[in-house]
């Protein structure tokens, strides 16, 4: 009979103490692999903002790139809108040309 080792993480003494870094990294990895954030907050009894801040701080580069929002300057916005209004692009083509989600 095989006995699987279960990692034991240091428990928080009170609300002001910090979580074990290994636990944080485990939760971040699970969320990156598809565990819904709402489910993770329920399982690990976390606050709503804990996972978001951990994902920003400890998330992989691939994850960071997928959630990063690009900001456009006013000039870029005007250029895109004028190109659509002038008929050079339709909305779908403009999204592709200017890499807009």
C-alpha positions in Angstrom: 0.0 0.0 0.0 1.5 3.3 -1.1 1.4 6.3 1.2 1.3 9.6 -0.6 3.1 12.4 1.2 0.9 15.5 1.7 2.7 18.8 2.1 1.9 20.6 5.3 1.9 24.3 5.2 2.3 26.7 8.1 -1.1 27.8 9.3 -1.8 31.5 9.9 -2.0 32.4 13.6 -4.5 35.3 12.9 -5.9 37.4 10.1 -2.8 39.7 10.1 -0.2 37.0 9.6 0.9 36.0 6.2 0.3 32.8 4.2 3.0 30.3 3.6 4.8 31.1 0.4 4.6 27.5 -0.8 0.8 27.6 -0.4 0.6 30.8 -2.3 2.6 29.4 -5.2 0.5 26.2 -5.2 -2.7 28.2 -5.3 -1.3 30.4 -8.1 -0.3 27.3 -10.1 -3.8 25.8 -9.6 -5.5 28.9 -10.9 -3.2 29.1 -13.9 -4.1 25.5 -14.6 -7.8 26.2 -14.7 -9.1 26.3 -11.1 -11.7 29.1 -11.0 -10.8 31.8 -8.6 -14.1 31.7 -6.8 -13.5 28.0 -6.1 -10.0 28.6 -4.9 -11.3 31.3 -2.4 -13.8 28.8 -1.1 -11.4 25.9 -0.8 -8.6 27.8 0.9 -10.9 30.3 2.7 -9.2 33.4 1.2 -10.3 36.9 0.7 -11.4 38.1 -2.7 -8.3 40.3 -3.4 -5.7 37.8 -2.1 -5.7 35.7 -5.3 -5.8 38.7 -7.6 -2.7 40.2 -5.9 -0.9 36.9 -5.8 -1.6 36.3 -9.5 -0.1 39.7 -10.3 2.9 39.1 -8.2 3.6 35.4 -8.6 1.8 34.5 -11.9 3.9 33.1 -14.8 4.9 35.3 -17.7 2.5 33.5 -20.0 -0.4 34.2 -17.6 0.7 37.9 -17.2 0.7 38.4 -21.0 -2.8 37.0 -21.3 -4.3 39.2 -18.7 -2.4 42.4 -19.4 -4.5 45.1 -21.0 -3.0 47.4 -23.6 -3.6 51.1 -23.3 -3.9 53.2 -26.4 -3.0 56.8 -26.8 -5.6 59.3 -28.0 -3.7 59.5 -31.4 -3.9 55.7 -31.8 -7.6 55.7 -31.0 -8.3 58.5 -33.5 -6.3 56.8 -36.2 -8.2 53.5 -35.7 -11.6 55.2 -35.7 -10.8 57.4 -38.7 -9.6 54.3 -40.6 -13.0 52.6 -39.9 -15.0 55.7 -40.8 -13.2 56.2 -44.1 -13.9 52.6 -45.0 -10.3 51.5 -45.1 -11.1 48.8 -42.5 -14.2 47.3 -41.1 -14.3 46.7 -37.4 -13.1 43.1 -37.7 -10.2 44.0 -39.9 -9.2 46.9 -37.6 -9.1 44.6 -34.6 -6.7 42.3 -36.5 -4.6 45.1 -38.0 -4.1 46.9 -34.7 -4.0 43.8 -32.4 -7.2 44.7 -30.4 -9.0 42.1 -28.4 
